[in-house]
Structures are given as C-alpha cells and as structure tokens.
Short mmCIF file of C-alpha atoms in Angstrom, two decimals:
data_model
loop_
_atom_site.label_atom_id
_atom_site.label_comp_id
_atom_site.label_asym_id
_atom_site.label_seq_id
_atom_site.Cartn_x
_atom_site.Cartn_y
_atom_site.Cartn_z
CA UNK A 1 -15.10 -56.40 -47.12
CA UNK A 2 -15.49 -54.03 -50.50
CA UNK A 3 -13.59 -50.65 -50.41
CA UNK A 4 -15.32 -47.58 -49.98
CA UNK A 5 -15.23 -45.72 -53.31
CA UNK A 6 -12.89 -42.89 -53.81
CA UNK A 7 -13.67 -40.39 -56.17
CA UNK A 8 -15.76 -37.84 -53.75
CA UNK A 9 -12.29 -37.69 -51.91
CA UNK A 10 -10.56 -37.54 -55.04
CA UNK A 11 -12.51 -34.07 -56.30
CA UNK A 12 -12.50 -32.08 -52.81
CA UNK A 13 -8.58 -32.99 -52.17
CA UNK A 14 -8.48 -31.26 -55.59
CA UNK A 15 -10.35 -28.09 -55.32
CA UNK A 16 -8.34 -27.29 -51.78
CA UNK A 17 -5.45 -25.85 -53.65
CA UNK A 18 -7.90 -23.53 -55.74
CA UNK A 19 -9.71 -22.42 -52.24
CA UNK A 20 -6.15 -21.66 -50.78
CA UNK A 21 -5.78 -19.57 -54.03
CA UNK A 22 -8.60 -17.42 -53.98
CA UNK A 23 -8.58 -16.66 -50.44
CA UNK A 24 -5.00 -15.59 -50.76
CA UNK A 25 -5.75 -13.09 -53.56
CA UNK A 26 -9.50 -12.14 -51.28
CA UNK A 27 -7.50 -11.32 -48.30
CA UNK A 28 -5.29 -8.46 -49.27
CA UNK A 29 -8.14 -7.18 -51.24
CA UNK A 30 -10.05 -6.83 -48.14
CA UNK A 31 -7.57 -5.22 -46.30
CA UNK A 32 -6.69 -2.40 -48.52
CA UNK A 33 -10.72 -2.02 -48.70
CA UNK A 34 -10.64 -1.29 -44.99
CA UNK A 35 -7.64 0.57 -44.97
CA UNK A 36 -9.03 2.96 -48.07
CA UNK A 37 -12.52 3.10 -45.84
CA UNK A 38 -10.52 4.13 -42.80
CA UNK A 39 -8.65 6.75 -44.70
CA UNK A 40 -11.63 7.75 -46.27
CA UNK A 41 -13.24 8.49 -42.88
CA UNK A 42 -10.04 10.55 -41.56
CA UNK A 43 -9.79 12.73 -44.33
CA UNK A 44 -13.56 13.74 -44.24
CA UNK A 45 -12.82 14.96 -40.85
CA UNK A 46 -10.94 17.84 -42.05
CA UNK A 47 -11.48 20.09 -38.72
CA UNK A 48 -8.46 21.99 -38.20
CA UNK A 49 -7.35 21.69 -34.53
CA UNK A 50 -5.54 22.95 -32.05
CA UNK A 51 -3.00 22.02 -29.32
CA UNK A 52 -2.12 23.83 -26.16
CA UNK A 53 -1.69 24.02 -22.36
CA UNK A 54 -2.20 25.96 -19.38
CA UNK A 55 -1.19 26.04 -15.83
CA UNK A 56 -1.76 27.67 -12.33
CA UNK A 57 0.94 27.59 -9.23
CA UNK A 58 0.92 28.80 -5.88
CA UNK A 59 3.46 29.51 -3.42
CA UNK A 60 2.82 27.08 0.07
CA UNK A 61 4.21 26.87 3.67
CA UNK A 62 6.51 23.84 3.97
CA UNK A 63 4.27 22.20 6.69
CA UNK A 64 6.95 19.30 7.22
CA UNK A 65 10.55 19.15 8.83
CA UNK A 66 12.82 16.06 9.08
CA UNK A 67 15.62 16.13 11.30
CA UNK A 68 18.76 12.95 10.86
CA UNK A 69 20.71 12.83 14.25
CA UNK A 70 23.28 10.00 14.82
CA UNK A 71 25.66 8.56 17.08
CA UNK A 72 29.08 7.38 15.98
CA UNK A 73 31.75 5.72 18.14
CA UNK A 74 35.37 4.12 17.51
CA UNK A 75 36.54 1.25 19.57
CA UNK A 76 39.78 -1.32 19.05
CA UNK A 77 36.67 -4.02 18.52
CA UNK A 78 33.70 -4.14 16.83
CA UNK A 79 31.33 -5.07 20.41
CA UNK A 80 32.14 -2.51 21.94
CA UNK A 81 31.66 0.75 19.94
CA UNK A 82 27.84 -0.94 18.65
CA UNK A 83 27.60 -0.85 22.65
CA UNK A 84 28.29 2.67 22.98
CA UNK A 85 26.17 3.29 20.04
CA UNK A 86 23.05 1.19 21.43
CA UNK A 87 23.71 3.18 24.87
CA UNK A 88 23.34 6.09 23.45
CA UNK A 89 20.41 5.56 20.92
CA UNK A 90 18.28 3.42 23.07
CA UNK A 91 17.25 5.54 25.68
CA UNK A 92 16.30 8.87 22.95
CA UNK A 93 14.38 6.33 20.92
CA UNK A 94 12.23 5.32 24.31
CA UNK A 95 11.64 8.67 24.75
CA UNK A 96 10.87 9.60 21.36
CA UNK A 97 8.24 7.10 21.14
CA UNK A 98 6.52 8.50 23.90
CA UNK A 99 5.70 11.35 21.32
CA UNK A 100 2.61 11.72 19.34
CA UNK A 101 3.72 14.77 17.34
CA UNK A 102 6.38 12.75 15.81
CA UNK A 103 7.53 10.91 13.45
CA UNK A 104 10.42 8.47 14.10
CA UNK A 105 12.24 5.72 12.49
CA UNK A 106 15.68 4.35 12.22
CA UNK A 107 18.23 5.80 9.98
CA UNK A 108 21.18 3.08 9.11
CA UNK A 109 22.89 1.54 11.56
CA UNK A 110 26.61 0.14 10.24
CA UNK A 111 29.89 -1.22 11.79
CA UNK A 112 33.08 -0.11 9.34
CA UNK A 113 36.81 -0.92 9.78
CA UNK A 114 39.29 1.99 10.54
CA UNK A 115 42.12 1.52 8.24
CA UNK A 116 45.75 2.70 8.48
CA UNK A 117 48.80 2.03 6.80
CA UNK A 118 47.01 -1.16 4.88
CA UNK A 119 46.33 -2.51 7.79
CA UNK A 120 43.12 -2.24 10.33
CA UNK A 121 43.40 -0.37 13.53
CA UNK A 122 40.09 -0.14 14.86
CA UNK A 123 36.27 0.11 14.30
CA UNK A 124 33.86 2.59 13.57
CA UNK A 125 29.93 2.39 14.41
CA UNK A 126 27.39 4.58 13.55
CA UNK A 127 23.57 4.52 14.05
CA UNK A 128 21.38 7.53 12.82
CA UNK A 129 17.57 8.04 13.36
CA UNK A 130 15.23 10.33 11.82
CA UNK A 131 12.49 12.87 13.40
CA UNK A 132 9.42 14.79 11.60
CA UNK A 133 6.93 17.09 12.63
CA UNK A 134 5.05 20.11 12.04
CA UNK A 135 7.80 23.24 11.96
CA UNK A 136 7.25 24.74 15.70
CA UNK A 137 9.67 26.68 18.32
CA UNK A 138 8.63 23.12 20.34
CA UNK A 139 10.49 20.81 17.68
CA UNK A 140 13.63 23.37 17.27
CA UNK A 141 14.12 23.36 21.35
CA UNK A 142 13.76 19.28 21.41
CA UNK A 143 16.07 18.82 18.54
CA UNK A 144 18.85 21.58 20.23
CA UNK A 145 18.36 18.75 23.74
CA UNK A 146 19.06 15.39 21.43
CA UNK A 147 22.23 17.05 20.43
CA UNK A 148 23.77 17.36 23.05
CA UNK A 149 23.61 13.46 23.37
CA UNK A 150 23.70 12.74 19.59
CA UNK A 151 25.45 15.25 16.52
CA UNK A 152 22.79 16.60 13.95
CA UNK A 153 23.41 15.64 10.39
CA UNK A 154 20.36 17.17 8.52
CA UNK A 155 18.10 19.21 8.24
CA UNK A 156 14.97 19.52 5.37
CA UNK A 157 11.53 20.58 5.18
CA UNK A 158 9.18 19.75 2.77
CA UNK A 159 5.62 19.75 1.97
CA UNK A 160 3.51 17.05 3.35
CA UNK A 161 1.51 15.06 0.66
CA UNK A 162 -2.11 15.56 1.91
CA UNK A 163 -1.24 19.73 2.15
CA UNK A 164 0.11 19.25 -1.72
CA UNK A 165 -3.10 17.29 -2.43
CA UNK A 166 -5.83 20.33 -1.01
CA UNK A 167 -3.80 23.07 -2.59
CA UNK A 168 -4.09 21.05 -6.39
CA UNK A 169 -7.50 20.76 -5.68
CA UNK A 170 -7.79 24.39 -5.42
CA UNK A 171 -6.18 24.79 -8.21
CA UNK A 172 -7.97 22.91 -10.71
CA UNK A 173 -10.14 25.30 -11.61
CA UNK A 174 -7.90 28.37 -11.61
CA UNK A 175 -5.92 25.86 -14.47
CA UNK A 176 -8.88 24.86 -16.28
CA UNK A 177 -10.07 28.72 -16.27
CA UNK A 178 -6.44 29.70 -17.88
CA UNK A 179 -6.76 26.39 -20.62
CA UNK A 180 -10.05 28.44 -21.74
CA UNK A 181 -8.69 31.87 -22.00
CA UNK A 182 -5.54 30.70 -24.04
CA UNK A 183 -8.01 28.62 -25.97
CA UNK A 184 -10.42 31.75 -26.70
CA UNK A 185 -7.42 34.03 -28.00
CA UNK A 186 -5.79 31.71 -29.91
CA UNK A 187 -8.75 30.81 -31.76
CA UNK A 188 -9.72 34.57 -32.13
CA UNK A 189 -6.14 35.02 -33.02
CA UNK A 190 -6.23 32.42 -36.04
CA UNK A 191 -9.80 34.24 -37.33
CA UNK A 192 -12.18 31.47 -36.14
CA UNK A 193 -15.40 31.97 -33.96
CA UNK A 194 -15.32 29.18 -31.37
CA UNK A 195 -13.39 26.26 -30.42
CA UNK A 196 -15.11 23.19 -28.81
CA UNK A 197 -12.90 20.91 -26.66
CA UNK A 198 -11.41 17.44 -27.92
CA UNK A 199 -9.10 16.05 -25.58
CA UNK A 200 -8.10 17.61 -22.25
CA UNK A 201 -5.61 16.16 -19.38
CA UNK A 202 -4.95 17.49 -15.86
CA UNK A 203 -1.39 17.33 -14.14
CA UNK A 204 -0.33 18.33 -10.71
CA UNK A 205 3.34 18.95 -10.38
CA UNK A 206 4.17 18.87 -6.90
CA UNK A 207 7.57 20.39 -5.26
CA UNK A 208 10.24 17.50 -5.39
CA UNK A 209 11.68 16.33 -1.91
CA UNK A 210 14.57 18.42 -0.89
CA UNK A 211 18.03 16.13 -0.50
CA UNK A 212 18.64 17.02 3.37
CA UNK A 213 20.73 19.78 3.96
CA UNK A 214 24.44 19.54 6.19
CA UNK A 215 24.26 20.79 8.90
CA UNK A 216 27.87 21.72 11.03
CA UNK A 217 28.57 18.49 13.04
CA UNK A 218 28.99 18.89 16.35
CA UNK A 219 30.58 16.14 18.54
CA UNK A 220 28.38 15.01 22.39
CA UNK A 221 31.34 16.50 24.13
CA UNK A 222 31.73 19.71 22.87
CA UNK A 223 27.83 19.74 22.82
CA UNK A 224 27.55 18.60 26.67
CA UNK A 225 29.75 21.64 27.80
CA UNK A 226 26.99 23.95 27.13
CA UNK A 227 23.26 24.52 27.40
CA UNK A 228 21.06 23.18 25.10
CA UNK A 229 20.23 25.36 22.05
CA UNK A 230 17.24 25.40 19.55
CA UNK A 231 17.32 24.71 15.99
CA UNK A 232 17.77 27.69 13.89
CA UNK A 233 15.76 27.09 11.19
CA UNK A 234 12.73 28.47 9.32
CA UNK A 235 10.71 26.27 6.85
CA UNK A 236 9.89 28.77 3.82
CA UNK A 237 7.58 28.36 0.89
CA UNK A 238 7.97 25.67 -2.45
CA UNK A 239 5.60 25.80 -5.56
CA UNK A 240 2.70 23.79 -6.41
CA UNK A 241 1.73 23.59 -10.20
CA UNK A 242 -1.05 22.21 -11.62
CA UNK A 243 -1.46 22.02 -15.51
CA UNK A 244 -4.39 21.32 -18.03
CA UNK A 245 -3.40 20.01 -21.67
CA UNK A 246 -5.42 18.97 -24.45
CA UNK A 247 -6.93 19.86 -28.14
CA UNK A 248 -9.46 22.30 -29.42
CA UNK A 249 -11.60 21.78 -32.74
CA UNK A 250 -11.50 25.63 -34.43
CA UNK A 251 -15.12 26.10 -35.15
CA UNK A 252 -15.53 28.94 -37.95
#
C-alpha cells in the first residue's frame, strides 16, 4: 500500500503559526475600535443632567393591635408545671378559636431549670400566645378577662399591610406631583427652559414594626382577686412615605 503524499499537510501545519499571529495582533485592534466607537457615542451625548428626589407622607391610624399573654409555672419536676401550663392555656386557646375577629397563634412554649447554689432546685415552664385585631373597647375588655387567668407581657400596634398598601397608592401621585415641581425650579434655577425625564423610580417606605412594648406583669392570683379590667391603651398614628427618584435631561 503507497503512502499518501505529504506536502499539502506539510504547508497548512506551517501557515497555522502565522494565522495565530495575525489574529493576535487583529483582536486588540478590534477592541480598542469598539471601545473608541463607544466613547465616541457617550461623549456626543453631551446633555447635561440632573439628579433628584421627591417624596410625600401621611400620618395613618394604627389599624392593628397584638397582644402576648403567657402562663408560667414552677414545679420540683418538669411534668408537672408543663401540666399546669397546658391547664391553663388550653381552655383560652378553645375559646379563642371560636373568634373570627382574631388573630391567634402560639407564642413559645419552653421548660427551663431553676438553679441555686450550682445546683438545680426546680423547673420553670412557660407558654405564651399571641392575639390581634382591629383596636376596639371589645378587644381591650377581652384582653383585661384573659388576665386574670394568664399575665400580659405586650402590648403593640401597628399598621396592617393592606391599609399601608391603599394609603401608598394614594400617594403616588402627590410624590410624582412634588418630583415635577423640584424638577421645574431646579431647572429654572440653573437658567435652562425645560427638563424632560430620563430615569425615574418609585419607593414606598412603610412604618417599621414596633418591638412590643412591657407591659407591668401581673401574676393570676393577684389578678383573680379583682374584677376584670380593660386594656388601657390607644393605638395612635405612624408615617407612610412614599418617594420618587430619578434624572432629568436640562433642555435649554
């Protein structure tokens, strides 16, 4: 069997170093091209712009209260304080439930040694839950009843996420109205005659949830040995903002 002759093979495994070569120096050539044509293309745009923000608030009810009640018992073993504790948190939780006005859920529920002298002495259970609703005379008058069965923790009120939601809505345009104004006086101010809009961005900046707030603790026995009293309590007023952000092109 003859062998297949060589030299075609011979002259293209030579020119693939020169290829390598010239597309090495091409390359970088082509890239600086682009990169001139890009800057080339920014600098022509030589519109001076600027940058600036607005915002509109409003002052809003607190339509939300949450109330953390718990039960806490000490016993010389673990069984039997989580039995006083289940005693006493079962039936409110039945009769909770019952509730359509409410909100409740469970709160922690933990078992802790009582330590003295290095050494442990006894046991400490506690089991919490939480209840939210609307603010109302109603909700103070149930929560002063639970506690005289169970000791009030906390107490915050907030503003409910659909009620933050309507009042940014509202707000939009009151925002978008200010972004204009500022927009039309600064550009008056820096001795153009119009602006036209570039970029623009529209934040809502809803109250943060209040941490809970003490309230005096007040043990079921002391509670028991008098009538049931309503929550003091009055839900006052938090801040919605919304805010519009962007760039203007100064037109002169």
């Amino acid at each position: 069997m003859s062998a297949l002759p060589c030299a075609p093979y011979t002259r293209v495994r030579a020119l693939v170093p020169a290829l390598l070569l010239a597309l090495a120096v091409a390359l970088p050539c082509a890239t600086v091209a682009q990169a001139r044509g890009n800057d080339d293309h920014r600098d022509g745009d030589r519109t001076p712009r600027l940058s600036l923000a607005a915002s509109a608030y409003r002052e809003v009810p607190q339509d939300r209260v949450t109330v953390t009640l718990y039960a806490e018992r000490e016993s010389p073993q673990p069984a039997a304080g989580q039995a006083q504790v289940s005693e006493l948190l079962g039936p409110v939780l039945a009769q909770l439930k019952t509730r359509t006005d409410l909100e409740v859920q469970s709160s922690g529920y933990r078992t802790d040694p009582v330590w003295q002298q290095s050494r442990i002495v006894g046991w400490r259970t506690r089991g919490a839950i939480q209840l939210s609703a609307q603010p109302s005379e109603a909700f103070n008058r149930l929560v002063g009843e639970l506690a005289t069965k169970l000791n009030v923790e906390s107490v915050a009120y907030w503003l409910s996420r659909p009620a933050q939601l309507a009042v940014e809505r509202e707000l939009i345009a009151e925002a978008v109205a200010a972004f204009r104004a500022k927009a039309d006086t600064a550009t008056k101010a820096l001795g153009f005659r119009t602006y036209a809009v570039r970029a623009v961005s529209v934040d809502g900046a809803g109250p943060i949830r209040p941490e809970p707030v003490p309230k005096m603790m007040m043990s079921r026995a002391t509670a028991a040995e008098s009538a049931p009293v309503p929550l003091p309590g009055a839900e006052g007023k938090t801040t919605v903002t919304v805010t519009v952000s962007g760039s203007v092109a100064l037109e002169p």
